[in-house]
PDB file of C-alpha atoms in Angstrom:
ATOM      1  CA  UNK A   1     -11.479  23.962 -47.500  1.00  0.00           C
ATOM      2  CA  UNK A   2     -13.046  21.010 -46.713  1.00  0.00           C
ATOM      3  CA  UNK A   3     -15.539  20.403 -43.876  1.00  0.00           C
ATOM      4  CA  UNK A   4     -14.286  18.170 -40.942  1.00  0.00           C
ATOM      5  CA  UNK A   5     -16.668  15.636 -41.837  1.00  0.00           C
ATOM      6  CA  UNK A   6     -14.136  15.498 -45.070  1.00  0.00           C
ATOM      7  CA  UNK A   7     -11.321  15.223 -43.243  1.00  0.00           C
ATOM      8  CA  UNK A   8      -9.692  12.508 -40.332  1.00  0.00           C
ATOM      9  CA  UNK A   9      -7.061  13.509 -38.038  1.00  0.00           C
ATOM     10  CA  UNK A  10      -3.642  12.333 -38.964  1.00  0.00           C
ATOM     11  CA  UNK A  11      -0.632  11.471 -36.117  1.00  0.00           C
ATOM     12  CA  UNK A  12       2.321  13.057 -36.812  1.00  0.00           C
ATOM     13  CA  UNK A  13       5.457  11.720 -34.633  1.00  0.00           C
ATOM     14  CA  UNK A  14       7.463  14.212 -32.457  1.00  0.00           C
ATOM     15  CA  UNK A  15      10.032  14.457 -30.000  1.00  0.00           C
ATOM     16  CA  UNK A  16       8.998  14.371 -26.831  1.00  0.00           C
ATOM     17  CA  UNK A  17      11.988  15.767 -24.986  1.00  0.00           C
ATOM     18  CA  UNK A  18      11.156  19.432 -27.260  1.00  0.00           C
ATOM     19  CA  UNK A  19       9.272  22.397 -25.597  1.00  0.00           C
ATOM     20  CA  UNK A  20       6.154  21.105 -26.256  1.00  0.00           C
ATOM     21  CA  UNK A  21       6.590  17.669 -24.197  1.00  0.00           C
ATOM     22  CA  UNK A  22       4.177  15.593 -26.320  1.00  0.00           C
ATOM     23  CA  UNK A  23       5.472  12.194 -28.499  1.00  0.00           C
ATOM     24  CA  UNK A  24       2.490  13.386 -31.233  1.00  0.00           C
ATOM     25  CA  UNK A  25       0.527  15.687 -32.820  1.00  0.00           C
ATOM     26  CA  UNK A  26      -2.554  14.915 -34.749  1.00  0.00           C
ATOM     27  CA  UNK A  27      -3.559  17.127 -37.494  1.00  0.00           C
ATOM     28  CA  UNK A  28      -6.518  17.179 -40.554  1.00  0.00           C
ATOM     29  CA  UNK A  29      -5.818  15.701 -43.863  1.00  0.00           C
ATOM     30  CA  UNK A  30      -8.139  14.799 -46.553  1.00  0.00           C
ATOM     31  CA  UNK A  31      -7.839  11.264 -47.868  1.00  0.00           C
ATOM     32  CA  UNK A  32      -6.633  12.247 -51.736  1.00  0.00           C
ATOM     33  CA  UNK A  33      -6.469   8.119 -52.446  1.00  0.00           C
ATOM     34  CA  UNK A  34      -3.735   5.251 -51.463  1.00  0.00           C
ATOM     35  CA  UNK A  35      -2.098   6.315 -48.992  1.00  0.00           C
ATOM     36  CA  UNK A  36      -2.085  10.052 -49.482  1.00  0.00           C
ATOM     37  CA  UNK A  37      -3.445  12.982 -47.388  1.00  0.00           C
ATOM     38  CA  UNK A  38      -3.208  16.637 -47.683  1.00  0.00           C
ATOM     39  CA  UNK A  39      -2.784  18.257 -44.298  1.00  0.00           C
ATOM     40  CA  UNK A  40      -5.597  20.654 -43.633  1.00  0.00           C
ATOM     41  CA  UNK A  41      -4.046  22.281 -41.141  1.00  0.00           C
ATOM     42  CA  UNK A  42      -0.060  23.948 -39.528  1.00  0.00           C
ATOM     43  CA  UNK A  43       1.113  21.566 -37.235  1.00  0.00           C
ATOM     44  CA  UNK A  44       1.481  23.151 -34.098  1.00  0.00           C
ATOM     45  CA  UNK A  45       4.937  21.403 -32.470  1.00  0.00           C
ATOM     46  CA  UNK A  46       5.817  18.797 -35.316  1.00  0.00           C
ATOM     47  CA  UNK A  47       8.849  20.201 -37.546  1.00  0.00           C
ATOM     48  CA  UNK A  48       9.471  20.315 -41.839  1.00  0.00           C
ATOM     49  CA  UNK A  49       5.553  20.215 -42.569  1.00  0.00           C
ATOM     50  CA  UNK A  50       3.466  22.489 -43.554  1.00  0.00           C
ATOM     51  CA  UNK A  51      -0.662  23.428 -44.052  1.00  0.00           C
ATOM     52  CA  UNK A  52      -1.356  21.674 -47.746  1.00  0.00           C
ATOM     53  CA  UNK A  53       1.471  19.415 -47.738  1.00  0.00           C
ATOM     54  CA  UNK A  54       0.652  15.588 -49.563  1.00  0.00           C
ATOM     55  CA  UNK A  55       2.038  12.744 -46.917  1.00  0.00           C
ATOM     56  CA  UNK A  56       2.021   9.041 -47.215  1.00  0.00           C
ATOM     57  CA  UNK A  57       0.586   7.911 -43.853  1.00  0.00           C
ATOM     58  CA  UNK A  58      -0.480   4.284 -42.787  1.00  0.00           C
ATOM     59  CA  UNK A  59      -2.735   2.770 -40.332  1.00  0.00           C
ATOM     60  CA  UNK A  60      -1.000   1.495 -37.068  1.00  0.00           C
ATOM     61  CA  UNK A  61      -2.065   0.663 -33.681  1.00  0.00           C
ATOM     62  CA  UNK A  62      -5.618   2.497 -34.499  1.00  0.00           C
ATOM     63  CA  UNK A  63      -4.118   5.919 -35.494  1.00  0.00           C
ATOM     64  CA  UNK A  64      -3.248   7.336 -39.141  1.00  0.00           C
ATOM     65  CA  UNK A  65       0.531   7.243 -38.795  1.00  0.00           C
ATOM     66  CA  UNK A  66       2.648   9.647 -40.712  1.00  0.00           C
ATOM     67  CA  UNK A  67       5.877   8.704 -42.672  1.00  0.00           C
ATOM     68  CA  UNK A  68       6.999  11.187 -45.089  1.00  0.00           C
ATOM     69  CA  UNK A  69       6.043  13.677 -47.188  1.00  0.00           C
ATOM     70  CA  UNK A  70       5.270  13.134 -50.724  1.00  0.00           C
ATOM     71  CA  UNK A  71       5.075  16.534 -52.001  1.00  0.00           C
ATOM     72  CA  UNK A  72       5.653  20.473 -50.946  1.00  0.00           C
ATOM     73  CA  UNK A  73       2.608  22.787 -51.682  1.00  0.00           C
ATOM     74  CA  UNK A  74       4.894  25.729 -51.079  1.00  0.00           C
ATOM     75  CA  UNK A  75       3.799  26.949 -47.717  1.00  0.00           C
ATOM     76  CA  UNK A  76       6.270  27.720 -45.266  1.00  0.00           C
ATOM     77  CA  UNK A  77       5.411  27.324 -40.987  1.00  0.00           C
ATOM     78  CA  UNK A  78       6.388  29.580 -37.817  1.00  0.00           C
ATOM     79  CA  UNK A  79       5.482  29.135 -34.698  1.00  0.00           C
ATOM     80  CA  UNK A  80       5.027  32.717 -32.136  1.00  0.00           C
ATOM     81  CA  UNK A  81       4.825  32.586 -28.670  1.00  0.00           C
ATOM     82  CA  UNK A  82       3.904  35.763 -27.101  1.00  0.00           C
ATOM     83  CA  UNK A  83       6.653  37.376 -24.380  1.00  0.00           C
ATOM     84  CA  UNK A  84       4.834  37.298 -20.815  1.00  0.00           C
ATOM     85  CA  UNK A  85       4.409  40.726 -20.577  1.00  0.00           C
ATOM     86  CA  UNK A  86       2.592  40.841 -23.905  1.00  0.00           C
ATOM     87  CA  UNK A  87      -0.928  40.816 -24.705  1.00  0.00           C
ATOM     88  CA  UNK A  88      -2.802  39.689 -26.978  1.00  0.00           C
ATOM     89  CA  UNK A  89      -3.984  43.619 -28.155  1.00  0.00           C
ATOM     90  CA  UNK A  90      -0.838  44.093 -28.019  1.00  0.00           C
ATOM     91  CA  UNK A  91       0.253  40.183 -30.793  1.00  0.00           C
ATOM     92  CA  UNK A  92      -2.551  41.611 -33.113  1.00  0.00           C
ATOM     93  CA  UNK A  93      -1.391  45.275 -33.759  1.00  0.00           C
ATOM     94  CA  UNK A  94       2.060  43.737 -34.457  1.00  0.00           C
ATOM     95  CA  UNK A  95       0.571  40.990 -36.399  1.00  0.00           C
ATOM     96  CA  UNK A  96      -1.154  43.228 -39.004  1.00  0.00           C
ATOM     97  CA  UNK A  97       1.665  43.885 -41.102  1.00  0.00           C
ATOM     98  CA  UNK A  98       2.156  40.452 -41.220  1.00  0.00           C
ATOM     99  CA  UNK A  99      -1.311  39.661 -42.116  1.00  0.00           C
ATOM    100  CA  UNK A 100      -1.163  41.965 -44.465  1.00  0.00           C
ATOM    101  CA  UNK A 101       1.261  40.605 -46.434  1.00  0.00           C
ATOM    102  CA  UNK A 102      -1.485  37.019 -46.871  1.00  0.00           C
ATOM    103  CA  UNK A 103      -0.048  35.542 -43.602  1.00  0.00           C
ATOM    104  CA  UNK A 104      -2.690  33.811 -41.508  1.00  0.00           C
ATOM    105  CA  UNK A 105      -2.226  32.609 -38.139  1.00  0.00           C
ATOM    106  CA  UNK A 106      -4.225  29.700 -35.571  1.00  0.00           C
ATOM    107  CA  UNK A 107      -4.163  30.247 -31.542  1.00  0.00           C
ATOM    108  CA  UNK A 108      -2.342  27.762 -29.399  1.00  0.00           C
ATOM    109  CA  UNK A 109      -0.940  27.011 -26.235  1.00  0.00           C
ATOM    110  CA  UNK A 110      -3.859  28.930 -23.435  1.00  0.00           C
ATOM    111  CA  UNK A 111      -3.713  32.293 -26.052  1.00  0.00           C
ATOM    112  CA  UNK A 112      -0.029  32.484 -25.739  1.00  0.00           C
ATOM    113  CA  UNK A 113       1.113  30.907 -28.680  1.00  0.00           C
ATOM    114  CA  UNK A 114       0.426  30.993 -32.812  1.00  0.00           C
ATOM    115  CA  UNK A 115       1.126  28.731 -35.477  1.00  0.00           C
ATOM    116  CA  UNK A 116       1.984  30.693 -38.664  1.00  0.00           C
ATOM    117  CA  UNK A 117       1.155  30.124 -42.392  1.00  0.00           C
ATOM    118  CA  UNK A 118       2.589  31.659 -44.623  1.00  0.00           C
ATOM    119  CA  UNK A 119       1.271  30.758 -48.615  1.00  0.00           C
ATOM    120  CA  UNK A 120       3.466  30.226 -51.426  1.00  0.00           C
ATOM    121  CA  UNK A 121       2.769  33.792 -53.100  1.00  0.00           C
ATOM    122  CA  UNK A 122       3.617  35.492 -50.476  1.00  0.00           C
ATOM    123  CA  UNK A 123       7.370  37.247 -49.452  1.00  0.00           C
ATOM    124  CA  UNK A 124       8.273  34.914 -47.010  1.00  0.00           C
ATOM    125  CA  UNK A 125      11.552  37.294 -46.530  1.00  0.00           C
ATOM    126  CA  UNK A 126       9.365  40.092 -45.656  1.00  0.00           C
ATOM    127  CA  UNK A 127       7.449  38.082 -43.552  1.00  0.00           C
ATOM    128  CA  UNK A 128      10.755  36.820 -41.084  1.00  0.00           C
ATOM    129  CA  UNK A 129      11.849  40.036 -41.208  1.00  0.00           C
ATOM    130  CA  UNK A 130       8.387  41.554 -39.825  1.00  0.00           C
ATOM    131  CA  UNK A 131       8.414  38.665 -37.286  1.00  0.00           C
ATOM    132  CA  UNK A 132      12.070  39.393 -36.437  1.00  0.00           C
ATOM    133  CA  UNK A 133      11.620  42.678 -35.102  1.00  0.00           C
ATOM    134  CA  UNK A 134       8.901  42.044 -33.266  1.00  0.00           C
ATOM    135  CA  UNK A 135      10.943  39.428 -32.034  1.00  0.00           C
ATOM    136  CA  UNK A 136      13.649  42.429 -31.252  1.00  0.00           C
ATOM    137  CA  UNK A 137      11.183  44.582 -29.446  1.00  0.00           C
ATOM    138  CA  UNK A 138      10.326  41.617 -27.060  1.00  0.00           C
ATOM    139  CA  UNK A 139       6.506  40.963 -28.218  1.00  0.00           C
ATOM    140  CA  UNK A 140       7.029  37.612 -28.727  1.00  0.00           C
ATOM    141  CA  UNK A 141       9.512  35.020 -30.044  1.00  0.00           C
ATOM    142  CA  UNK A 142       9.314  32.758 -32.861  1.00  0.00           C
ATOM    143  CA  UNK A 143      10.762  29.784 -34.871  1.00  0.00           C
ATOM    144  CA  UNK A 144      10.521  28.281 -38.282  1.00  0.00           C
ATOM    145  CA  UNK A 145       9.030  25.104 -38.003  1.00  0.00           C
ATOM    146  CA  UNK A 146       9.776  24.968 -42.218  1.00  0.00           C
ATOM    147  CA  UNK A 147      10.325  26.929 -44.632  1.00  0.00           C
ATOM    148  CA  UNK A 148       8.258  25.487 -47.971  1.00  0.00           C
ATOM    149  CA  UNK A 149       9.325  28.970 -50.398  1.00  0.00           C
ATOM    150  CA  UNK A 150      12.225  29.087 -52.994  1.00  0.00           C
ATOM    151  CA  UNK A 151      16.323  29.143 -52.220  1.00  0.00           C
ATOM    152  CA  UNK A 152      16.573  31.636 -49.788  1.00  0.00           C
TER     153      UNK A 152
END
């Protein structure tokens, strides 16, 4: 992983009417040269992007603005929001099986929401089934932000 010194902030426009209420999201990216950048974290509110995707971005109004995906790297992004009564310990207990598959998460939203990265070598269908199982138990709700795996 690159250090933040070699990374820059990249701005992704988002829908302000969506659940997060913001018009943009900032993610870390590493310049590859020209207008290409590799995403260094999973987007927390944008859809259609995942960790390590290579994107095209251009400077605009003092921001480095996302334009389009240049190349996918096979990662998938999901978002989990904990139910009101779910504790962090409950989350971690249910998360263990997903983590064992090779998935990672970043915390966000005051400790109540998490961004899940499913790497290309991980069985995304198995991870999805485990997330669905915990949703069915009322532990959390989840959504798919981007599926980057092979055809379903």
